[in-house]
Amino acid sequence: SQQGEEDPQALSIQEGENATMNCSYKTSINNLQWYRQNSGRGLVHLILIRSNEREKHSGRLRVTLDTSKKSSSLLITASRAADTASYFCAMIHFTGTASKLTFGTGTRLQVTL
Amino acid sequence: DTEVTQTPKHLVMGMTNKKSLKCEQHMGHRAMYWYKQKAKKPPELMFVYSYEKLSINESVPSRFSPECPNSSLLNLHLHALQPEDSALYLCASSQDLDSGRLDTQYFGPGTRLTVL
C-alpha cells in the first residue's frame, strides 16, 4: 500500500500550544500536501511542499519534508480551538498517465480552551 | 468561485435501489475525483476523470458507476449496494493531470450515504 502513516493518531493540547504531526510514506513522491477535515466534512487544502523543497511556511503552519527518510511533519503554532480537526498528509504519485493522491492515516487534533 | 458542490448531503437507500450522487464545479478544472471515506479513516480514491475521460478506476465494484457528462459535472450512479458501502463520498477537482502538474485538490462537503 502507498498509504502514509501518521503519528500521533490523536493529539490533545491547550489553546496557545504548538501541535506537531508526523507523516511517513513508503514510495517516492512528486510532492506532498497536508489537508484538514472538520468532523464529517470535506477536506481543505492547507499547504503543498514539493519533493525538492525541505521546508515551507504558511501563516501559523510550518511543513518540513525529508525525502531521504520519506517523512514530513506539520507544525501548527499558537493553536486555537478552531484548529480542532483531523489532519491528513497526502502523497502525489504520477503514474505516467495520471496522478494519484494517497492519504495518510490522519491525526485527530483536539484544542481545548 | 472555488467551490465544489455535492448533492444530496445525505442519502439513505435500500440494497435494491438505484440512486445517483452529483458533483459540480465551475473553476474550469479538468480533473475530477470520487473518494470513499469510512468513519475515522482517510479518504480512498475510487475514480479519476481527466478531460471527461475515465483515467483511473481503483478496482471499484461495478455497482458503482461513474459518469462525467461535461467538464463541470461528475456523477456516481449507485445500484445494488451493500450495507458496507455506507460511507462519506467525497468529490474533488483539480486543474489538470498533464505532466504530473497535479496540485491542489478542492473537495466538496461530501454525501453521507447509508445503505439499509
XYZ file of N, CA and C in Angstrom:
687
model
N 0.842 -1.192 0.000
C 0.000 0.000 0.000
C 0.880 1.247 0.000
N 0.449 2.275 -0.715
C 1.206 3.512 -0.743
C 0.748 4.459 0.350
N -0.174 4.034 1.177
C -0.715 4.909 2.212
C 0.372 5.333 3.190
N 0.288 6.572 3.632
C 1.220 7.070 4.621
C 0.729 6.782 6.020
N 1.661 6.715 6.923
C 1.343 6.523 8.326
C 1.554 7.838 9.056
N 0.612 8.221 9.892
C 0.754 9.454 10.654
C 0.787 9.143 12.141
N 1.559 9.944 12.840
C 1.512 9.855 14.289
C 1.656 11.251 14.879
N 1.044 11.512 16.028
C 0.201 10.537 16.724
C -1.150 10.363 16.028
N -1.881 9.325 16.388
C -3.231 9.149 15.850
C -4.151 10.227 16.391
N -3.927 10.617 17.638
C -4.744 11.648 18.271
C -3.849 12.517 19.139
N -4.195 13.795 19.215
C -3.401 14.764 19.959
C -4.332 15.753 20.621
N -4.155 15.935 21.913
C -4.981 16.883 22.649
C -4.081 17.920 23.302
N -4.302 19.181 22.992
C -3.468 20.255 23.534
C -4.358 21.409 23.967
N -3.741 22.344 24.687
C -4.485 23.534 25.097
C -4.228 24.661 24.118
N -5.176 25.549 24.036
C -5.061 26.703 23.151
C -3.772 27.460 23.453
N -3.088 27.842 22.400
C -1.830 28.562 22.550
C -0.603 27.673 22.410
N -0.775 26.379 22.633
C 0.340 25.451 22.487
C 0.563 25.128 21.004
N 1.725 24.548 20.730
C 2.035 24.111 19.368
C 1.646 22.646 19.192
N 1.268 22.301 17.970
C 0.911 20.918 17.650
C 1.802 20.436 16.517
N 2.384 19.267 16.697
C 3.233 18.683 15.663
C 2.705 17.312 15.275
N 2.560 17.123 13.961
C 2.101 15.842 13.430
C 3.135 15.354 12.441
N 3.332 14.050 12.422
C 4.341 13.457 11.570
C 3.729 12.477 10.579
N 4.329 12.422 9.413
C 3.821 11.568 8.344
C 4.996 10.810 7.744
N 4.848 9.515 7.590
C 5.873 8.726 6.900
C 5.209 7.996 5.745
N 5.935 7.881 4.644
C 5.385 7.247 3.461
C 6.386 6.255 2.897
N 5.926 5.456 1.919
C 6.741 4.306 1.516
C 7.439 4.475 0.182
N 6.805 5.158 -0.782
C 7.388 5.224 -2.114
C 7.747 6.669 -2.469
N 8.494 6.835 -3.547
C 8.897 8.184 -3.939
C 7.683 8.993 -4.356
N 7.778 10.292 -4.173
C 6.641 11.167 -4.418
C 7.052 12.341 -5.296
N 6.072 12.966 -5.940
C 6.306 14.207 -6.669
C 6.181 15.401 -5.742
N 5.153 15.366 -4.915
C 5.030 16.359 -3.874
C 4.160 15.806 -2.760
N 4.074 16.536 -1.677
C 3.291 16.102 -0.528
C 2.446 17.279 -0.063
N 1.222 16.980 0.289
C 0.316 18.022 0.728
C -0.253 17.676 2.093
N -0.743 18.677 2.781
C -1.473 18.486 4.031
C -2.874 19.059 3.870
N -3.845 18.288 4.380
C -5.246 18.685 4.337
C -5.830 18.636 5.736
N -6.843 19.456 5.956
C -7.599 19.449 7.203
C -9.038 19.050 6.910
N -9.615 18.278 7.827
C -11.007 17.879 7.685
C -11.719 18.092 9.013
N -12.693 18.990 8.990
C -13.560 19.134 10.147
C -14.527 17.958 10.154
N -15.044 17.651 11.320
C -15.791 16.414 11.538
C -16.828 16.133 10.455
N -16.619 15.038 9.703
C -17.591 14.589 8.729
C -17.798 15.515 7.545
N -16.824 16.373 7.292
C -16.979 17.338 6.206
C -15.919 17.113 5.134
N -15.922 17.964 4.117
C -14.916 17.868 3.071
C -13.547 18.294 3.561
N -12.546 17.987 2.786
C -11.172 18.325 3.143
C -10.789 19.688 2.586
N -9.951 20.379 3.326
C -9.460 21.689 2.921
C -7.951 21.614 2.772
N -7.464 22.033 1.622
C -6.027 22.029 1.376
C -5.346 23.079 2.240
N -4.259 22.681 2.906
C -3.525 23.609 3.766
C -2.243 24.091 3.109
N -1.427 23.162 2.655
C -0.098 23.537 2.177
C 0.459 22.407 1.322
N 1.254 22.769 0.343
C 1.907 21.810 -0.545
C 3.409 22.018 -0.465
N 4.156 20.942 -0.393
C 5.617 21.036 -0.427
C 6.118 20.086 -1.509
N 6.965 20.610 -2.380
C 7.453 19.815 -3.500
C 8.641 18.961 -3.057
N 8.932 17.957 -3.836
C 9.952 16.981 -3.431
C 11.342 17.592 -3.346
N 11.555 18.743 -4.006
C 12.874 19.385 -3.952
C 12.930 20.490 -2.894
N 11.883 20.611 -2.097
C 11.852 21.589 -1.006
C 12.024 20.878 0.328
N 12.562 21.580 1.307
C 12.795 20.982 2.620
C 11.885 21.575 3.689
N 11.469 22.820 3.475
C 10.636 23.476 4.488
C 9.776 24.518 3.807
N 8.573 24.687 4.352
C 7.662 25.672 3.808
C 6.805 26.224 4.928
N 6.485 27.523 4.818
C 5.673 28.168 5.843
C 4.435 28.769 5.206
N 3.351 28.773 5.965
C 2.142 29.467 5.552
C 1.408 29.881 6.812
N 1.485 31.155 7.137
C 0.834 31.640 8.360
C 1.375 30.915 9.583
N 0.495 30.266 10.345
C 0.908 29.525 11.548
C 1.350 28.094 11.243
N 1.419 27.752 9.967
C 1.792 26.395 9.574
C 3.243 26.339 9.108
N 3.925 25.278 9.528
C 5.277 25.019 9.040
C 5.353 23.547 8.670
N 5.754 23.295 7.452
C 5.863 21.917 6.971
C 7.311 21.637 6.611
N 7.781 20.459 6.990
C 9.107 20.009 6.581
C 8.967 18.716 5.789
N 9.937 18.472 4.939
C 9.960 17.255 4.135
C 11.375 16.716 4.101
N 11.528 15.458 4.430
C 12.818 14.777 4.343
C 12.632 13.573 3.424
N 12.992 13.730 2.164
C 12.752 12.655 1.200
C 13.675 11.458 1.448
N 14.813 11.683 2.078
C 15.717 10.557 2.361
C 15.118 9.646 3.427
N 14.352 10.232 4.327
C 13.683 9.450 5.371
C 12.226 9.173 5.027
N 11.789 9.694 3.888
C 10.392 9.546 3.474
C 9.460 9.974 4.610
N 9.663 11.189 5.067
C 8.842 11.681 6.164
C 8.595 13.170 6.020
N 7.503 13.609 6.632
C 7.127 15.020 6.642
C 6.521 15.330 8.000
N 6.589 16.589 8.385
C 5.932 17.000 9.615
C 5.165 18.289 9.383
N 4.078 18.429 10.123
C 3.263 19.644 10.104
C 3.261 20.217 11.508
N 3.676 21.463 11.616
C 3.662 22.172 12.895
C 2.635 23.281 12.821
N 1.715 23.292 13.768
C 0.761 24.386 13.911
C 1.161 25.151 15.165
N 1.518 26.404 15.009
C 1.938 27.193 16.162
C 0.756 27.959 16.746
N 0.845 28.261 18.037
C -0.166 29.054 18.736
C -1.574 28.572 18.393
N -1.830 27.317 18.687
C -3.085 26.693 18.265
C -4.306 27.397 18.851
N -5.420 27.240 18.116
C -6.694 27.827 18.513
C -7.744 26.730 18.554
N -8.819 26.961 19.266
C -9.902 25.961 19.335
C -10.400 25.617 17.930
N -10.380 26.607 17.025
C -10.863 26.380 15.654
C -9.956 25.451 14.861
N -8.760 25.156 15.377
C -7.864 24.210 14.706
C -8.268 22.765 14.962
N -9.217 22.546 15.851
C -9.689 21.197 16.130
C -10.229 20.563 14.855
N -9.627 19.456 14.447
C -9.968 18.804 13.179
C -9.079 17.575 13.018
N -9.295 16.844 11.944
C -8.369 15.781 11.551
C -7.453 16.318 10.466
N -6.191 15.939 10.542
C -5.191 16.412 9.593
C -4.600 15.211 8.860
N -4.566 15.329 7.534
C -4.067 14.245 6.707
C -2.913 14.731 5.841
N -1.854 13.948 5.792
C -0.864 14.174 4.749
C -1.347 13.424 3.509
N -0.922 13.883 2.363
C -1.348 13.267 1.112
C -0.183 13.265 0.140
N 0.081 12.092 -0.395
C 1.217 11.932 -1.297
C 0.732 11.900 -2.733
N 1.449 12.611 -3.591
C 1.129 12.622 -5.014
C 2.068 11.664 -5.734
N 1.467 10.751 -6.486
C 2.247 9.827 -7.302
C 1.814 9.993 -8.746
N 2.775 10.290 -9.608
C 2.448 10.431 -11.025
C 2.701 9.100 -11.704
N 1.660 8.532 -12.321
C 1.772 7.188 -12.876
C 2.219 7.184 -14.336
N 2.296 8.340 -14.945
C 2.620 8.423 -16.369
C 1.425 8.830 -17.195
N 0.273 8.418 -16.758
C -0.949 8.821 -17.443
C -1.847 9.668 -16.557
N -1.626 9.587 -15.280
C -2.455 10.351 -14.361
C -1.734 10.454 -13.032
N -2.194 11.330 -12.204
C -1.631 11.474 -10.868
C -2.634 11.005 -9.837
N -2.138 10.377 -8.811
C -2.988 9.861 -7.741
C -2.610 10.500 -6.419
N -3.614 10.778 -5.632
C -3.445 11.361 -4.310
C -3.766 10.265 -3.294
N -2.800 9.928 -2.468
C -2.990 8.892 -1.456
C -2.800 9.509 -0.088
N -3.792 9.325 0.774
C -3.788 9.971 2.072
C -3.132 9.116 3.146
N -2.548 9.810 4.113
C -2.067 9.149 5.308
C -3.224 8.805 6.225
N -2.904 8.149 7.320
C -3.926 7.636 8.238
C -4.586 8.726 9.064
N -3.984 9.889 9.156
C -4.612 11.030 9.813
C -4.260 11.178 11.278
N -4.263 12.424 11.727
C -4.105 12.767 13.148
C -5.312 13.586 13.565
N -5.972 13.139 14.627
C -7.124 13.899 15.157
C -6.615 14.863 16.226
N -6.745 16.140 15.958
C -6.274 17.178 16.882
C -7.439 17.784 17.637
N -7.318 17.837 18.935
C -8.307 18.476 19.801
C -7.614 19.618 20.537
N -8.110 20.837 20.338
C -7.550 22.003 21.011
C -8.586 22.518 21.995
N -8.223 22.516 23.270
C -9.172 22.923 24.301
C -8.811 24.302 24.839
N -9.842 24.986 25.346
C -9.639 26.342 25.873
C -8.948 26.314 27.238
N -14.826 31.639 -7.882
C -15.613 30.601 -7.232
C -14.730 29.363 -7.052
N -14.375 29.042 -5.791
C -13.510 27.898 -5.516
C -14.309 26.802 -4.833
N -15.558 26.662 -5.202
C -16.430 25.737 -4.503
C -16.759 24.522 -5.364
N -16.737 23.377 -4.696
C -17.240 22.145 -5.276
C -18.510 21.787 -4.519
N -19.584 21.616 -5.234
C -20.849 21.305 -4.586
C -21.215 19.848 -4.822
N -21.876 19.256 -3.834
C -22.315 17.872 -3.928
C -23.750 17.770 -3.458
N -24.525 16.990 -4.174
C -25.899 16.702 -3.769
C -26.173 15.220 -3.931
N -27.024 14.657 -3.061
C -27.556 15.279 -1.845
C -26.530 15.287 -0.717
N -26.845 15.927 0.389
C -25.949 15.908 1.542
C -26.040 14.572 2.269
N -27.240 14.047 2.326
C -27.469 12.760 2.972
C -28.319 11.907 2.044
N -28.077 10.589 2.048
C -28.853 9.676 1.227
C -28.971 8.352 1.963
N -30.220 7.902 2.094
C -30.488 6.588 2.658
C -31.131 5.760 1.565
N -30.612 4.591 1.296
C -31.144 3.757 0.230
C -31.118 2.295 0.617
N -32.050 1.561 0.033
C -32.083 0.124 0.225
C -31.171 -0.566 -0.775
N -30.925 -1.833 -0.543
C -29.973 -2.572 -1.376
C -30.490 -2.795 -2.794
N -31.782 -2.602 -3.020
C -32.306 -2.799 -4.376
C -32.512 -1.476 -5.120
N -32.236 -0.373 -4.427
C -32.472 0.938 -5.046
C -31.403 1.303 -6.056
N -31.753 2.237 -6.937
C -30.788 2.909 -7.815
C -30.826 4.390 -7.483
N -29.672 4.949 -7.209
C -29.582 6.369 -6.897
C -28.325 6.939 -7.545
N -28.239 8.264 -7.550
C -27.052 8.920 -8.097
C -26.578 10.027 -7.183
N -25.265 10.147 -7.079
C -24.649 11.276 -6.398
C -24.157 12.254 -7.465
N -24.282 13.542 -7.155
C -23.888 14.553 -8.133
C -22.836 15.485 -7.558
N -21.952 15.919 -8.419
C -20.869 16.818 -8.053
C -20.721 17.861 -9.148
N -20.475 19.113 -8.756
C -20.352 20.181 -9.742
C -19.270 21.169 -9.327
N -18.501 21.618 -10.293
C -17.510 22.672 -10.042
C -17.478 23.607 -11.233
N -17.214 24.896 -10.948
C -17.166 25.903 -12.004
C -15.845 26.651 -11.947
N -14.779 25.915 -11.650
C -13.451 26.516 -11.585
C -12.660 26.259 -12.855
N -13.290 25.602 -13.831
C -12.575 25.291 -15.063
C -11.589 24.146 -14.906
N -11.731 23.403 -13.812
C -10.837 22.273 -13.589
C -11.147 21.145 -14.557
N -10.100 20.436 -15.003
C -10.310 19.373 -15.978
C -10.096 17.985 -15.385
N -9.780 17.917 -14.111
C -9.660 16.627 -13.430
C -10.660 16.586 -12.293
N -11.396 15.481 -12.189
C -12.379 15.327 -11.130
C -12.260 13.918 -10.543
N -12.603 13.805 -9.253
C -12.312 12.601 -8.498
C -13.499 12.193 -7.624
N -13.627 10.907 -7.416
C -14.508 10.372 -6.377
C -13.663 9.637 -5.353
N -13.951 9.933 -4.063
C -13.321 9.243 -2.953
C -14.402 8.660 -2.056
N -14.036 7.580 -1.374
C -14.897 6.984 -0.356
C -14.171 7.088 0.981
N -14.908 7.512 2.022
C -14.284 7.647 3.330
C -15.150 6.997 4.395
N -14.616 5.980 5.037
C -15.280 5.357 6.179
C -14.900 6.143 7.444
N -15.702 5.948 8.473
C -15.512 6.698 9.722
C -14.106 6.494 10.291
N -13.479 7.588 10.657
C -12.156 7.608 11.284
C -11.069 6.999 10.401
N -11.293 7.008 9.098
C -10.310 6.509 8.137
C -10.012 7.612 7.130
N -8.898 7.519 6.420
C -8.627 8.519 5.382
C -9.462 8.254 4.141
N -9.634 9.265 3.314
C -10.338 9.048 2.036
C -9.565 8.061 1.162
N -10.305 7.250 0.418
C -9.696 6.299 -0.510
C -10.175 6.648 -1.925
N -9.235 6.757 -2.829
C -9.561 7.112 -4.201
C -10.370 5.998 -4.861
N -11.434 6.415 -5.573
C -12.240 5.448 -6.335
C -11.997 5.631 -7.830
N -12.251 6.839 -8.326
C -12.174 7.122 -9.760
C -11.511 8.480 -9.977
N -10.840 8.588 -11.142
C -10.300 9.864 -11.598
C -10.754 10.074 -13.038
N -11.282 11.262 -13.305
C -11.615 11.663 -14.665
C -10.679 12.800 -15.071
N -10.146 12.680 -16.255
C -9.304 13.725 -16.811
C -9.851 14.096 -18.181
N -10.198 15.364 -18.339
C -10.791 15.841 -19.599
C -11.971 14.960 -20.001
N -12.826 14.705 -19.041
C -14.088 13.968 -19.192
C -13.907 12.497 -19.539
N -12.690 12.005 -19.478
C -12.458 10.589 -19.735
C -11.975 9.903 -18.459
N -12.464 8.681 -18.240
C -12.053 7.932 -17.065
C -10.573 7.591 -17.181
N -9.803 8.052 -16.204
C -8.368 7.880 -16.217
C -7.911 6.798 -15.234
N -8.545 6.751 -14.096
C -8.182 5.760 -13.075
C -9.458 5.174 -12.486
N -9.497 3.855 -12.399
C -10.532 3.124 -11.678
C -9.784 2.232 -10.697
N -9.918 2.517 -9.420
C -9.171 1.782 -8.405
C -9.856 0.466 -8.055
N -10.149 -0.322 -9.085
C -10.768 -1.651 -8.885
C -12.039 -1.558 -8.057
N -12.851 -0.576 -8.399
C -14.101 -0.362 -7.676
C -15.162 -1.324 -8.209
N -15.971 -1.929 -7.343
C -17.029 -2.841 -7.810
C -17.967 -2.152 -8.794
N -18.514 -2.937 -9.712
C -19.342 -2.385 -10.782
C -20.667 -1.828 -10.292
N -21.013 -2.069 -9.047
C -22.243 -1.454 -8.516
C -22.080 0.062 -8.351
N -20.857 0.550 -8.481
C -20.574 1.986 -8.545
C -20.219 2.311 -9.993
N -20.949 3.231 -10.586
C -20.721 3.568 -11.989
C -20.554 5.071 -12.130
N -19.339 5.543 -12.449
C -19.129 6.977 -12.587
C -19.517 7.454 -13.984
N -19.803 8.752 -14.035
C -20.144 9.373 -15.324
C -19.704 10.817 -15.281
N -19.129 11.298 -16.361
C -18.718 12.696 -16.450
C -19.371 13.306 -17.687
N -20.585 13.865 -17.546
C -21.315 14.364 -18.710
C -20.643 15.557 -19.383
N -19.983 16.388 -18.596
C -19.225 17.511 -19.158
C -18.141 17.921 -18.156
N -17.388 18.919 -18.489
C -16.220 19.262 -17.678
C -16.570 19.792 -16.299
N -17.828 20.142 -16.069
C -18.217 20.708 -14.774
C -18.933 19.713 -13.878
N -19.382 18.615 -14.444
C -20.248 17.696 -13.704
C -19.623 16.315 -13.591
N -19.866 15.710 -12.440
C -19.430 14.337 -12.202
C -20.529 13.643 -11.425
N -20.945 12.497 -11.921
C -21.979 11.717 -11.241
C -21.405 10.387 -10.778
N -22.038 9.841 -9.754
C -21.725 8.485 -9.326
C -23.043 7.744 -9.189
N -23.277 6.790 -10.098
C -24.515 6.026 -10.095
C -24.346 4.796 -9.213
N -25.352 4.583 -8.380
C -25.298 3.524 -7.380
C -26.405 2.514 -7.634
N -26.061 1.244 -7.597
C -27.066 0.207 -7.843
C -26.687 -1.055 -7.098
N -27.663 -1.611 -6.387
C -27.469 -2.872 -5.664
C -26.311 -2.776 -4.675
N -26.307 -1.699 -3.898
C -25.236 -1.514 -2.922
C -25.435 -2.427 -1.710
N -24.360 -2.570 -0.970
C -24.350 -3.376 0.236
C -24.235 -2.465 1.463
N -24.663 -2.923 2.629
C -24.536 -2.080 3.834
C -23.109 -1.602 4.084
N -22.116 -2.397 3.703
C -20.720 -1.984 3.927
C -20.289 -0.842 3.011
N -21.147 -0.483 2.049
C -20.853 0.660 1.193
C -21.243 1.977 1.857
N -21.868 1.896 3.009
C -22.218 3.111 3.749
C -20.944 3.864 4.101
N -20.900 5.137 3.761
C -19.682 5.939 3.943
C -19.970 7.365 3.534
N -18.957 8.205 3.692
C -18.986 9.571 3.162
C -18.324 9.529 1.788
N -19.037 9.994 0.767
C -18.496 10.011 -0.582
C -18.125 11.448 -0.930
N -16.862 11.623 -1.228
C -16.305 12.942 -1.481
C -15.950 13.095 -2.950
N -16.278 14.248 -3.476
C -15.899 14.623 -4.833
C -14.812 15.691 -4.719
N -13.901 15.706 -5.655
C -12.857 16.721 -5.671
C -12.525 17.077 -7.113
N -11.898 18.235 -7.289
C -11.441 18.624 -8.612
C -10.073 19.282 -8.491
N -9.327 19.257 -9.593
C -8.051 19.957 -9.653
C -7.823 20.430 -11.075
N -6.809 21.278 -11.230
C -6.659 21.978 -12.501
C -6.530 21.003 -13.667
N -5.560 20.149 -13.636
C -5.446 19.100 -14.654
C -4.391 18.100 -14.219
N -4.202 17.078 -15.009
C -3.291 15.995 -14.649
C -2.084 15.931 -15.575
N -2.007 16.834 -16.559
C -0.933 16.759 -17.531
C 0.435 16.885 -16.882
N 1.305 16.022 -17.276
C 2.709 16.080 -16.856
C 2.891 16.132 -15.354
N 1.961 15.526 -14.639
C 2.089 15.490 -13.191
C 1.863 16.825 -12.521
N 1.235 17.770 -13.226
C 1.020 19.080 -12.617
C -0.209 19.076 -11.724
N -0.328 17.972 -10.963
C -1.446 17.879 -10.041
C -1.099 18.636 -8.782
N -1.786 19.678 -8.528
C -1.526 20.446 -7.330
C -2.706 20.315 -6.371
N -3.282 21.428 -6.019
C -4.323 21.405 -5.011
C -5.583 20.726 -5.516
N -6.148 19.884 -4.694
C -7.471 19.354 -4.961
C -8.470 20.099 -4.087
N -9.583 20.451 -4.687
C -10.663 21.131 -3.978
C -11.779 20.121 -3.755
N -12.144 19.968 -2.497
C -13.119 18.962 -2.122
C -14.496 19.561 -1.882
N -15.510 18.792 -2.239
C -16.859 19.125 -1.846
C -17.115 18.665 -0.417
N -18.284 19.005 0.146
C -18.606 18.652 1.527
C -18.964 17.188 1.712
N -19.209 16.490 0.599
C -19.494 15.066 0.705
C -20.975 14.734 0.756
N -21.280 13.493 0.420
C -22.614 12.922 0.589
C -22.495 11.781 1.579
N -23.258 11.873 2.665
C -23.272 10.812 3.686
C -24.273 9.758 3.224
N -23.790 8.594 2.832
C -24.632 7.520 2.298
C -24.821 6.427 3.330
N -26.080 6.048 3.514
C -26.411 4.920 4.379
C -27.175 3.898 3.546
N -26.690 2.673 3.538
C -27.342 1.584 2.803
C -27.977 0.640 3.816
N -29.291 0.475 3.702
C -30.005 -0.368 4.662
C -30.187 -1.787 4.134
